[in-house]
């Protein structure tokens, strides 16, 4: 009774301090939130404050976790996704702890909760922010229905090394594309208002530079100088902040010797002071403690001190805050004001989420999970995420002349692996695979012969290839579904070799030798070095890992009910040795000319300087297998009549770039038109080109449309030799087209 009475007095004090109705969560004004935060903070003991900064992953005895929550030692839990369990924990926090502060429940809702969308790298291939926002909104609706109100997404790391397993979670290699799509994902997760019960707090990660991990190895160091950091790696995080992201997560890597969870410059100077962020920062899993392994901290006590002083408000799972902060304060190594500010940030987000008004969920409502509209949206996302890389002889779409199809490959009927990496809550029993979709849609009209050849992607047993060859020999067309199991990409799943695993390449070669038309469909979490398989195939469709509805989406694409429109969000290398390989590289003093002598053409005893003396590989040349922004359609498109609103502009002006786009093919189709700009000369070297605008444009066969892009000149600013963000006067080139090799060119001058 004493505990209940104390809690009641605290709540009365908070209520009398602010005139806020708790009957509605439709509008929580900023000034009201701040008053509520201060009123609650004033009632908290130091132990309770530190408790709010502690995130745990419940395991073992539920009662042990409940006891910690009851004592006010836990501010957040993660890795719980059951409504009944979450409500029980929340009830303990709200009804049995002294102050009744609700928990914020986090979960890795990366590309769907139950209804799984394509992996983020796949979604990025859609170049469609509306689609990505819708996918995140659906994920939020499903996750929040069980009490999850916080996701550790989007991942907006600029990712230029496909050896890195987490490239699958990224939105690709380009700063502008990632900024636009990452902001869309934030808006989708958070909805129109955070305190809507269907909204979940976004958490852009990993702050910052993780995508540049040395050698493509997870948890590894990065070496990004400040100018590159600001020009390339920070803008996507700033865009997420402008979109209203509620929280941020630090990264595992150290950059220039400073681990992100101890880097006060990025967390306080950049995130807080420059960008005005007022949510809270959480460490990545145990990354505070890992600063010991980095050699940055002697022990957990020093790790807690450096992390909290750097600006990490909440510690994920490693308990150094709980174990050491009180002592550090008594020693004067951490100010209590620092603790207060961290707790303010955490409470502010909890109030904004409406958790004090709506801490519980209705356990009887499960109808939003796998809702028909969600599945349809996931199918559309899978359609738009697929990239047609080759279509020799227009073998696709398949026509009425096809009477027998051979379906082969380990990914044809792999419901678990099709969902891709970082899926904790998706159920493979809901996955619709290509084999099942083809049988359902066409099994009564077309003979479908299934012979996988190999049972899973790493399978080296070639015993099943003969059956696949027999199936191919009897068919009008072969559909080969190959790629990666989901476990081969994602966190800690890095690769030194990006070839198809197991006996898949041998399978492709064997069926290609039958002479039957071969359509290869790749499901993978990253770009693969598939030059050999592409050459053997008549058509090549890259669908990344397409999620729950990948099967019906691919069936529609293969038979022309839908037309491919995806574009590559990342460059595909020919060889691993070309990495890092990305389109927006700086030029060199001796750029590749295209006339250089290649390895196989070098005469015996050739002169040492006879090969061209430019920047390229003797054995791989300079070009990728497929460039950034590339993707074919069943139709064709023509770009012409480029016009600029002015050829001389100044900062503050807006350049309008217009051109005509014509669908010159036989199919109604969508083209992703792209605008690239080059700052030709700067106080520091600038990229050869940078994406600045894109738009999906649907055109009927034969239709032509005038398209225009508006580009404020201020968006040409970069961090110059004096480390100031400015637009420098000078000459600029621009191009419009269907990929980063766009040929329709114009130029202008900034005065």
XYZ file of C-alpha atoms in Angstrom:
751
model
C 0.000 0.000 0.000
C 2.870 2.353 0.756
C 4.300 1.856 -2.776
C 0.870 2.451 -4.336
C 0.302 5.581 -2.284
C 3.713 6.988 -3.198
C 3.106 6.322 -6.869
C -0.319 8.003 -6.664
C 1.196 11.103 -5.073
C 3.823 11.289 -7.805
C 1.208 11.028 -10.526
C -0.930 13.703 -8.874
C 2.116 15.969 -8.712
C 2.839 15.445 -12.384
C -0.784 16.029 -13.333
C -1.040 19.216 -11.305
C 2.190 20.527 -12.794
C 0.788 20.379 -16.294
C -2.632 20.954 -17.782
C -2.698 18.078 -20.209
C -5.601 15.754 -20.833
C -4.594 12.113 -20.755
C -7.853 11.006 -22.356
C -6.633 11.566 -25.910
C -3.384 10.754 -27.668
C -4.206 12.538 -30.899
C -2.220 15.674 -30.158
C 0.705 16.013 -27.797
C 2.135 19.506 -28.052
C 5.845 20.049 -27.672
C 5.605 22.435 -24.722
C 3.284 20.055 -22.917
C 5.752 17.227 -23.440
C 8.600 19.284 -21.990
C 6.532 20.128 -18.918
C 5.667 16.485 -18.416
C 9.292 15.467 -18.826
C 10.500 17.983 -16.230
C 7.723 17.132 -13.782
C 8.536 13.441 -13.964
C 12.303 13.938 -13.938
C 12.040 15.968 -10.730
C 10.510 12.963 -8.967
C 13.148 10.457 -10.017
C 15.966 9.063 -7.928
C 19.400 8.690 -9.467
C 18.894 4.924 -9.639
C 15.625 5.369 -11.509
C 17.255 7.751 -13.950
C 20.016 5.271 -14.683
C 17.363 2.577 -15.042
C 15.739 4.509 -17.863
C 19.100 4.435 -19.652
C 19.257 0.631 -19.485
C 17.904 -1.553 -22.289
C 17.765 -5.295 -21.740
C 16.955 -8.362 -23.819
C 14.832 -10.557 -21.528
C 15.971 -14.128 -21.284
C 15.481 -16.962 -18.850
C 13.082 -16.402 -15.960
C 10.312 -13.917 -16.780
C 9.948 -13.122 -13.086
C 13.576 -11.973 -12.886
C 12.995 -9.473 -15.690
C 9.745 -8.341 -14.105
C 11.523 -7.726 -10.801
C 14.122 -5.516 -12.514
C 11.341 -3.557 -14.208
C 9.452 -3.210 -10.934
C 12.536 -1.709 -9.267
C 12.837 0.869 -12.047
C 16.083 -0.573 -13.406
C 14.890 -0.977 -16.997
C 13.832 1.694 -19.483
C 13.490 -0.479 -22.565
C 13.310 -4.089 -23.633
C 14.006 -5.624 -27.015
C 13.603 -8.993 -28.682
C 10.097 -9.565 -27.352
C 7.349 -9.651 -29.976
C 4.417 -11.338 -28.246
C 1.504 -9.101 -27.230
C 0.716 -11.027 -24.056
C 4.311 -10.969 -22.837
C 4.799 -7.317 -23.751
C 1.593 -6.340 -21.961
C 2.740 -8.252 -18.876
C 6.069 -6.447 -18.801
C 4.375 -3.137 -19.511
C 1.854 -3.754 -16.741
C 4.705 -4.316 -14.318
C 6.323 -1.036 -15.367
C 3.141 1.044 -15.306
C 1.296 -0.474 -12.360
C 3.998 -1.864 -10.069
C 7.048 0.397 -10.382
C 7.244 3.494 -8.170
C 6.766 6.045 -10.931
C 4.819 3.987 -13.466
C 7.047 4.894 -16.414
C 6.183 2.696 -19.408
C 8.781 0.713 -21.289
C 9.674 1.387 -24.885
C 9.755 -1.977 -26.648
C 12.216 -2.287 -29.523
C 12.520 -4.837 -32.300
C 14.480 -5.268 -35.499
C 11.637 -4.556 -37.909
C 13.914 -4.088 -40.888
C 11.835 -4.896 -43.972
C 8.545 -6.007 -42.529
C 7.226 -7.538 -39.334
C 5.075 -10.483 -40.389
C 4.444 -9.477 -43.993
C 8.023 -9.410 -45.276
C 8.909 -6.926 -48.000
C 12.028 -7.153 -50.178
C 15.278 -6.516 -48.343
C 16.051 -2.773 -48.153
C 18.658 -3.056 -50.927
C 15.932 -4.571 -53.087
C 13.415 -1.899 -52.157
C 15.988 0.717 -53.102
C 15.999 -0.733 -56.622
C 12.433 0.542 -56.984
C 13.660 4.172 -56.787
C 10.192 4.729 -55.322
C 10.013 6.620 -52.001
C 6.211 6.261 -51.877
C 6.477 2.488 -52.071
C 9.152 2.422 -49.374
C 7.123 4.679 -47.098
C 4.102 2.423 -47.567
C 6.132 -0.677 -46.741
C 7.432 0.898 -43.541
C 3.906 2.005 -42.604
C 2.628 -1.548 -42.983
C 5.535 -2.867 -40.925
C 4.681 -0.325 -38.215
C 1.000 -1.262 -38.211
C 1.823 -4.944 -37.824
C 4.581 -4.509 -35.229
C 2.674 -2.011 -33.093
C -0.300 -4.391 -32.944
C 1.724 -6.609 -30.581
C 3.241 -3.735 -28.583
C 6.491 -3.077 -30.478
C 6.815 0.715 -30.698
C 10.425 1.134 -31.763
C 12.384 -0.277 -34.682
C 16.126 -0.266 -35.299
C 15.749 0.987 -38.855
C 16.267 2.432 -41.401
C 19.886 1.574 -42.057
C 21.166 4.565 -44.008
C 24.829 3.603 -44.159
C 26.312 4.381 -47.552
C 27.394 0.912 -48.687
C 29.971 0.516 -51.420
C 31.395 -2.916 -50.650
C 29.206 -5.929 -51.494
C 31.508 -8.184 -49.491
C 29.941 -6.554 -46.419
C 26.979 -8.704 -45.421
C 24.973 -5.745 -44.160
C 24.798 -4.160 -47.574
C 21.528 -6.111 -47.757
C 20.069 -3.846 -45.056
C 21.237 -0.705 -46.811
C 19.687 1.459 -49.493
C 22.763 1.234 -51.672
C 25.870 3.186 -52.562
C 24.474 6.616 -53.355
C 24.151 9.456 -50.879
C 21.193 11.178 -52.542
C 19.174 8.011 -53.162
C 19.764 6.797 -49.611
C 18.800 10.202 -48.213
C 15.489 10.281 -50.088
C 14.551 6.673 -49.421
C 15.756 6.700 -45.815
C 13.618 9.754 -45.064
C 10.643 7.997 -46.669
C 11.180 4.975 -44.434
C 11.314 7.198 -41.332
C 8.005 8.778 -42.336
C 6.459 5.374 -42.925
C 7.467 3.971 -39.555
C 6.446 7.084 -37.637
C 3.324 8.016 -39.584
C 1.721 11.417 -39.308
C 2.183 11.500 -35.540
C 4.369 9.459 -33.230
C 1.614 9.198 -30.642
C -0.653 7.348 -33.042
C -0.768 3.822 -31.549
C 0.156 2.388 -34.956
C 3.361 4.420 -35.202
C 6.762 3.125 -34.189
C 9.849 5.223 -33.515
C 12.475 5.026 -36.236
C 16.159 4.631 -35.414
C 18.523 5.521 -38.273
C 21.708 3.476 -38.036
C 24.611 3.025 -37.839
C 25.879 6.453 -36.876
C 28.242 6.767 -38.667
C 30.384 5.311 -41.466
C 29.757 1.613 -40.814
C 29.191 0.910 -44.510
C 32.853 1.699 -45.158
C 34.149 -1.081 -42.883
C 37.661 -1.978 -43.967
C 37.787 -4.986 -46.284
C 34.024 -5.398 -46.118
C 34.465 -7.126 -42.755
C 31.799 -6.511 -40.140
C 32.664 -4.634 -36.941
C 35.851 -3.420 -38.608
C 37.548 -0.033 -38.557
C 36.812 2.777 -40.971
C 39.144 5.527 -42.103
C 36.916 8.332 -43.335
C 38.329 11.869 -43.239
C 35.945 14.594 -42.162
C 35.379 16.034 -45.645
C 34.392 12.643 -47.046
C 32.304 11.989 -43.958
C 30.376 15.202 -44.465
C 30.050 14.992 -48.244
C 29.115 11.313 -48.503
C 28.301 9.549 -45.228
C 26.521 12.115 -43.041
C 23.880 13.561 -45.416
C 21.619 10.488 -45.278
C 21.563 10.706 -41.481
C 20.824 14.419 -41.626
C 17.949 13.731 -44.024
C 16.549 11.245 -41.514
C 16.804 13.875 -38.777
C 14.925 16.368 -40.949
C 12.261 13.708 -41.503
C 11.745 13.621 -37.744
C 13.566 10.436 -36.711
C 12.901 9.882 -33.012
C 16.096 8.013 -32.141
C 19.556 7.208 -33.500
C 21.862 4.226 -33.047
C 25.635 4.364 -32.859
C 27.724 2.035 -34.988
C 30.182 -0.703 -34.089
C 33.126 0.689 -36.007
C 35.816 3.044 -34.880
C 36.589 5.829 -37.318
C 40.106 7.228 -37.249
C 40.592 5.400 -33.956
C 37.473 6.585 -32.123
C 34.608 4.080 -31.642
C 31.254 5.595 -32.530
C 29.793 4.921 -29.061
C 32.510 7.143 -27.592
C 32.569 9.827 -30.276
C 31.261 13.062 -28.788
C 31.979 14.992 -31.965
C 29.432 13.133 -34.076
C 26.903 12.653 -31.260
C 26.986 16.085 -29.653
C 28.541 18.548 -32.084
C 26.978 17.208 -35.280
C 23.781 15.395 -34.281
C 22.661 17.655 -31.450
C 24.164 21.084 -32.084
C 24.273 21.226 -35.878
C 21.123 19.253 -36.664
C 19.058 20.088 -33.581
C 18.165 16.475 -32.778
C 16.259 16.135 -29.482
C 15.387 12.440 -29.394
C 17.630 9.856 -27.813
C 20.684 7.899 -28.920
C 21.021 4.185 -28.215
C 24.183 2.148 -28.528
C 24.242 -0.840 -30.822
C 24.211 -4.262 -29.185
C 26.888 -4.189 -26.443
C 28.880 -1.607 -28.404
C 29.595 0.329 -25.199
C 31.334 -2.700 -23.734
C 33.045 -3.451 -27.013
C 35.059 -0.268 -26.643
C 37.189 -2.371 -24.295
C 37.976 -4.825 -27.106
C 38.704 -1.835 -29.345
C 41.420 -0.859 -26.871
C 39.672 2.479 -26.328
C 38.647 1.728 -22.735
C 40.363 -0.226 -19.970
C 37.201 -1.652 -18.413
C 33.423 -1.339 -18.214
C 33.618 1.643 -15.918
C 35.680 3.661 -18.378
C 33.417 2.498 -21.209
C 30.350 3.771 -19.353
C 32.079 7.093 -18.669
C 33.194 7.653 -22.248
C 29.885 6.581 -23.764
C 27.620 8.694 -21.584
C 29.901 11.722 -21.806
C 29.967 11.324 -25.596
C 26.176 11.424 -25.752
C 24.916 7.824 -25.739
C 21.653 8.115 -23.806
C 20.660 4.455 -23.628
C 22.926 1.424 -23.405
C 21.840 -1.706 -25.205
C 22.234 -4.857 -23.074
C 25.770 -4.523 -21.689
C 24.859 -3.112 -18.222
C 27.863 -0.832 -17.784
C 25.611 2.163 -17.101
C 23.722 0.315 -14.373
C 26.928 -1.024 -12.874
C 29.083 2.104 -12.956
C 27.282 5.413 -13.541
C 26.390 6.055 -9.894
C 30.004 5.599 -8.857
C 31.243 7.722 -11.751
C 28.954 10.551 -10.643
C 30.200 10.339 -7.056
C 33.759 10.547 -8.392
C 32.929 13.595 -10.504
C 33.796 11.844 -13.756
C 30.211 12.107 -14.992
C 27.946 15.025 -14.150
C 24.428 14.292 -12.945
C 23.348 16.943 -15.434
C 24.584 14.588 -18.174
C 22.364 11.837 -16.750
C 19.409 14.217 -16.513
C 19.792 15.244 -20.150
C 19.943 11.617 -21.278
C 16.790 10.781 -19.322
C 15.047 13.868 -20.676
C 15.746 12.639 -24.183
C 14.369 9.178 -23.393
C 11.259 10.412 -21.590
C 10.589 12.918 -24.366
C 10.326 10.095 -26.892
C 8.140 8.008 -24.590
C 5.735 10.918 -24.150
C 5.743 11.638 -27.879
C 4.856 7.997 -28.543
C 1.842 8.321 -26.245
C 3.059 5.402 -24.145
C 1.852 6.994 -20.925
C -1.680 7.174 -22.329
C -1.639 3.914 -24.280
C 0.858 1.483 -22.758
C -1.058 -1.683 -23.661
C -2.283 -3.386 -26.811
C -5.410 -5.411 -27.472
C -4.225 -9.012 -27.419
C -7.282 -10.225 -29.314
C -6.556 -8.216 -32.455
C -4.328 -10.115 -34.827
C -6.186 -9.367 -38.032
C -3.641 -6.833 -39.271
C -0.956 -9.507 -39.568
C -0.706 -10.724 -43.168
C -3.731 -8.606 -44.113
C -4.692 -8.942 -47.780
C -3.796 -5.312 -48.465
C -0.386 -5.847 -46.851
C 0.333 -8.867 -48.999
C -0.689 -6.968 -52.120
C 1.653 -4.102 -51.192
C 4.484 -6.564 -50.590
C 3.858 -8.070 -54.018
C 3.986 -4.653 -55.662
C 7.225 -3.889 -53.823
C 8.729 -7.151 -55.081
C 7.667 -6.307 -58.631
C 9.224 -2.851 -58.550
C 12.377 -4.137 -56.824
C 13.236 -6.642 -59.552
C 15.872 -5.505 -62.043
C 16.028 -6.896 -65.570
C 19.734 -7.066 -66.436
C 19.588 -8.969 -69.723
C 16.880 -9.962 -72.201
C 18.565 -11.236 -75.328
C 16.170 -11.945 -78.183
C 13.290 -10.685 -76.032
C 12.922 -14.120 -74.473
C 10.896 -12.365 -71.787
C 8.043 -12.020 -71.257
C 7.047 -15.613 -71.836
C 4.323 -15.986 -74.443
C 1.537 -18.366 -75.331
C 3.909 -20.564 -77.332
C 5.413 -21.802 -74.083
C 3.787 -25.131 -73.231
C 6.386 -26.712 -70.953
C 8.577 -24.997 -68.390
C 11.510 -26.475 -66.520
C 11.859 -24.889 -63.077
C 15.273 -25.493 -61.559
C 17.561 -24.072 -58.910
C 17.672 -24.004 -55.096
C 15.730 -20.731 -54.769
C 12.672 -21.856 -56.763
C 10.975 -23.196 -53.665
C 12.852 -21.830 -50.654
C 10.215 -20.107 -48.498
C 12.580 -19.323 -45.632
C 15.511 -18.060 -47.679
C 13.306 -16.007 -49.997
C 12.465 -13.702 -47.075
C 16.104 -12.634 -46.792
C 18.249 -11.504 -43.914
C 17.217 -9.993 -40.601
C 13.756 -11.524 -40.449
C 12.819 -12.473 -36.902
C 9.051 -12.574 -37.137
C 8.171 -13.608 -40.681
C 6.635 -17.059 -41.060
C 7.826 -19.135 -44.002
C 4.438 -20.835 -44.094
C 3.050 -17.586 -45.518
C 5.784 -17.237 -48.130
C 4.648 -17.704 -51.710
C 7.549 -19.112 -53.719
C 8.047 -18.881 -57.505
C 7.353 -22.594 -57.962
C 4.099 -22.450 -56.030
C 3.050 -19.208 -57.735
C 3.747 -20.599 -61.207
C 1.867 -23.799 -60.422
C -1.065 -21.830 -59.032
C -1.298 -19.357 -61.912
C -0.310 -21.522 -64.874
C -0.350 -25.158 -63.767
C -3.631 -25.874 -65.556
C -2.342 -24.443 -68.860
C 1.374 -25.164 -68.878
C 3.335 -28.253 -67.929
C 5.741 -27.343 -65.148
C 8.602 -29.737 -64.490
C 10.467 -29.086 -61.241
C 13.994 -30.399 -60.837
C 16.027 -28.195 -58.458
C 19.423 -29.661 -59.421
C 20.918 -28.612 -56.079
C 18.992 -28.500 -52.835
C 20.323 -25.255 -51.344
C 22.691 -22.520 -52.454
C 25.868 -23.944 -50.882
C 25.123 -27.505 -51.959
C 28.149 -28.940 -53.769
C 26.451 -32.241 -54.588
C 26.078 -32.402 -58.365
C 24.000 -35.575 -58.326
C 20.778 -33.742 -59.051
C 22.055 -31.816 -62.071
C 21.341 -34.664 -64.508
C 17.638 -34.552 -63.616
C 17.623 -30.778 -64.127
C 19.208 -31.254 -67.558
C 16.546 -33.819 -68.485
C 13.827 -31.398 -67.386
C 15.436 -28.597 -69.405
C 15.733 -30.789 -72.492
C 12.003 -31.506 -72.431
C 10.955 -27.879 -71.913
C 10.325 -24.863 -74.113
C 12.079 -22.600 -71.627
C 14.150 -23.039 -68.462
C 13.601 -20.881 -65.398
C 16.613 -21.112 -63.086
C 16.185 -19.641 -59.611
C 19.599 -19.262 -57.979
C 21.319 -17.012 -55.478
C 22.039 -16.962 -51.765
C 20.398 -18.459 -48.729
C 19.286 -15.735 -46.346
C 21.982 -16.700 -43.831
C 24.714 -15.685 -46.284
C 23.988 -11.963 -45.967
C 23.314 -9.658 -43.056
C 25.280 -8.913 -39.900
C 28.536 -10.866 -39.541
C 27.887 -12.618 -42.863
C 30.635 -11.129 -44.970
C 32.205 -12.845 -47.949
C 35.559 -12.633 -49.685
C 34.156 -14.362 -52.781
C 30.944 -13.189 -54.442
C 30.477 -15.986 -56.956
C 27.406 -18.199 -56.850
C 27.917 -20.679 -54.034
C 27.993 -24.456 -54.263
C 27.269 -26.156 -57.576
C 24.906 -23.465 -58.846
C 27.245 -22.254 -61.578
C 27.746 -25.820 -62.787
C 23.960 -26.217 -62.840
C 23.538 -23.095 -64.975
C 26.236 -24.236 -67.382
C 24.736 -27.698 -67.708
C 21.228 -26.519 -68.555
C 22.568 -23.796 -70.859
C 24.257 -26.537 -72.860
C 20.849 -28.001 -73.724
C 20.334 -25.036 -76.036
C 16.953 -24.230 -74.534
C 16.150 -20.598 -73.724
C 17.462 -19.959 -70.221
C 16.011 -17.345 -67.889
C 18.065 -16.919 -64.719
C 16.459 -15.307 -61.693
C 18.795 -14.362 -58.851
C 17.631 -13.957 -55.258
C 20.456 -12.580 -53.145
C 21.312 -10.102 -50.424
C 24.068 -8.370 -52.346
C 25.555 -7.919 -55.813
C 27.171 -11.155 -56.974
C 29.918 -11.581 -59.561
C 27.755 -13.407 -62.080
C 29.379 -12.460 -65.381
C 29.750 -16.095 -66.418
C 26.137 -16.952 -65.582
C 24.880 -13.805 -67.292
C 26.719 -14.782 -70.471
C 25.171 -18.264 -70.373
C 21.656 -16.918 -69.837
C 19.287 -15.493 -72.417
C 17.610 -13.370 -69.759
C 18.718 -12.333 -66.285
C 16.366 -10.973 -63.628
C 17.779 -9.855 -60.275
C 15.175 -9.839 -57.528
C 17.428 -9.606 -54.455
C 15.534 -11.387 -51.635
C 11.959 -10.451 -52.512
C 10.099 -11.352 -49.320
C 6.772 -13.020 -48.622
C 5.194 -12.286 -51.996
C 8.232 -12.750 -54.212
C 6.742 -15.750 -56.008
C 3.603 -14.111 -57.415
C 5.605 -10.974 -58.239
C 8.134 -12.940 -60.263
C 5.425 -14.968 -61.983
C 3.755 -11.744 -63.114
C 7.051 -10.362 -64.369
C 8.042 -13.528 -66.220
C 4.731 -13.712 -68.052
C 4.385 -9.992 -68.740
C 1.501 -9.167 -66.442
C 3.953 -6.682 -64.995
C 6.899 -5.013 -66.726
C 10.284 -4.727 -64.957
C 11.150 -1.198 -63.839
C 13.819 -1.677 -61.159
C 17.211 0.010 -61.344
C 20.377 -1.031 -59.552
C 20.995 0.960 -56.349
C 24.561 -0.321 -56.263
C 27.263 -1.051 -58.822
C 27.818 -4.708 -59.733
C 31.534 -5.536 -60.068
C 32.899 -8.035 -62.545
C 35.467 -9.233 -60.036
C 35.850 -8.892 -56.281
C 39.255 -7.341 -56.935
C 37.559 -4.226 -58.368
C 35.957 -3.398 -55.017
C 35.357 -0.673 -53.978
C 33.686 0.158 -57.273
C 31.063 2.901 -57.358
C 29.916 5.360 -59.985
C 30.474 8.663 -58.134
C 34.215 8.252 -57.678
C 36.629 11.133 -58.043
C 38.565 11.351 -61.252
C 42.320 10.837 -61.296
C 45.147 12.573 -63.036
C 45.104 9.755 -65.562
C 41.538 8.559 -66.014
C 40.697 5.460 -68.030
C 40.280 6.230 -71.750
C 38.822 2.983 -73.089
C 41.650 2.410 -75.560
C 44.069 0.753 -73.150
C 45.679 -2.618 -73.876
C 44.127 -5.421 -71.859
C 45.978 -8.360 -70.346
C 45.228 -10.881 -73.072
C 46.292 -8.418 -75.789
C 49.712 -7.527 -74.413
C 52.460 -8.509 -76.881
C 55.358 -10.552 -75.563
C 58.151 -8.351 -74.220
C 55.992 -5.265 -74.523
C 57.496 -1.957 -73.505
C 56.880 -0.988 -69.884
C 54.966 2.180 -70.807
C 53.096 0.771 -73.815
C 49.812 -0.179 -72.127
C 48.133 3.186 -71.694
C 49.364 4.357 -68.284
C 45.892 5.127 -66.942
C 43.809 4.036 -63.972
C 42.426 0.557 -64.730
C 42.929 -3.168 -64.140
C 44.801 -5.085 -66.828
C 42.550 -8.115 -66.295
C 39.189 -6.463 -65.551
C 39.386 -3.107 -67.255
C 37.618 -0.170 -65.674
C 33.937 -0.922 -66.162
C 31.604 -2.783 -63.820
C 29.501 -5.749 -64.814
C 26.436 -3.493 -64.443
C 26.505 0.205 -63.515
C 24.574 2.048 -60.837
C 21.059 2.978 -61.950
C 20.985 0.290 -64.648
C 17.902 -1.740 -65.427
C 16.117 -2.856 -68.590
C 12.444 -3.019 -69.439
C 10.386 -5.071 -71.852
C 9.983 -1.743 -73.605
C 12.568 0.820 -74.714
C 12.887 4.534 -73.998
C 14.315 7.512 -75.811
C 15.623 10.688 -74.135
C 15.946 13.852 -76.220
C 15.286 17.592 -76.489
C 17.257 18.547 -73.370
C 16.689 22.137 -72.248
C 18.022 24.172 -69.337
C 16.132 27.124 -67.910
C 19.405 29.063 -67.871
C 23.028 28.424 -68.654
C 24.223 30.955 -66.075
C 22.988 30.809 -62.501
C 23.944 31.875 -59.007
C 23.352 30.497 -55.562
C 19.716 31.026 -54.664
C 18.560 30.240 -58.202
C 16.723 27.105 -59.244
C 17.788 25.288 -62.388
C 14.990 23.632 -64.353
C 16.112 20.747 -66.524
C 13.554 19.547 -69.053
C 13.630 16.805 -71.671
C 11.345 14.573 -73.666
C 10.953 10.931 -72.728
C 9.358 8.556 -75.212
C 8.320 4.944 -74.793
C 9.558 3.573 -78.106
C 8.682 -0.059 -77.410
C 5.655 -2.310 -77.588
C 4.775 -2.414 -73.893
C 3.269 0.096 -71.500
C 6.081 0.545 -69.013
C 7.706 2.685 -66.327
C 11.124 4.278 -66.676
C 13.190 5.712 -63.831
C 14.614 8.909 -65.326
C 17.790 10.083 -63.586
C 19.620 13.414 -63.432
C 23.363 13.501 -62.767
C 25.557 16.565 -62.194
C 29.311 17.099 -62.266
C 31.106 20.022 -60.669
C 34.013 20.125 -63.119
C 36.546 22.060 -61.076
C 36.651 22.684 -57.334
C 38.891 23.700 -54.479
C 38.995 19.961 -53.796
C 38.484 17.197 -56.360
C 34.840 16.362 -56.990
C 33.075 13.190 -58.174
C 32.815 12.498 -61.890
C 29.047 12.694 -61.456
C 26.437 12.592 -58.708
C 22.764 11.651 -58.753
C 20.655 14.710 -57.978
C 17.125 13.799 -59.034
C 15.100 10.803 -60.213
C 11.488 10.104 -61.084
C 9.438 7.055 -62.018
C 7.501 7.861 -65.198
C 4.811 5.551 -66.541
C 4.280 5.743 -70.301
C 2.048 3.834 -72.643
C 3.574 2.303 -75.733
C 4.429 5.126 -78.144
C 3.668 7.848 -75.599
C 5.991 10.821 -75.225
C 6.078 13.200 -72.295
C 7.977 16.319 -71.351
C 9.724 15.781 -68.032
C 11.336 18.409 -65.849
C 13.552 18.392 -62.786
C 13.939 21.414 -60.511
C 17.352 21.648 -58.898
C 18.092 24.445 -56.404
C 21.660 25.563 -56.940
C 22.234 25.372 -53.180
C 22.084 21.584 -53.517
C 25.391 21.725 -55.383
C 27.130 22.743 -52.166
C 29.929 20.613 -50.753
C 32.504 20.830 -47.981
C 35.399 22.667 -49.587
C 39.094 23.028 -48.885
C 38.355 25.302 -45.910
C 35.848 22.763 -44.505
C 32.923 25.039 -45.227
C 29.795 23.921 -47.031
C 29.544 26.194 -50.053
C 28.508 26.308 -53.689
C 31.639 27.184 -55.603
C 31.413 29.194 -58.795
C 32.447 27.392 -61.941
C 31.501 25.053 -64.754
C 29.071 22.172 -64.400
C 27.995 19.283 -66.604
C 24.742 17.407 -66.307
C 23.240 14.321 -67.878
C 19.789 12.754 -68.012
C 19.134 9.133 -68.823
C 18.217 5.694 -67.578
C 21.374 4.944 -65.589
C 24.661 6.473 -64.431
C 26.071 6.234 -67.974
C 23.430 8.708 -69.163
C 24.448 10.278 -72.461
C 22.090 13.238 -72.998
C 24.333 16.038 -71.813
C 24.113 19.716 -70.990
C 26.255 22.276 -69.202
C 25.847 25.447 -67.159
C 27.861 27.931 -65.165
C 27.412 29.042 -61.566
C 28.617 32.611 -61.188
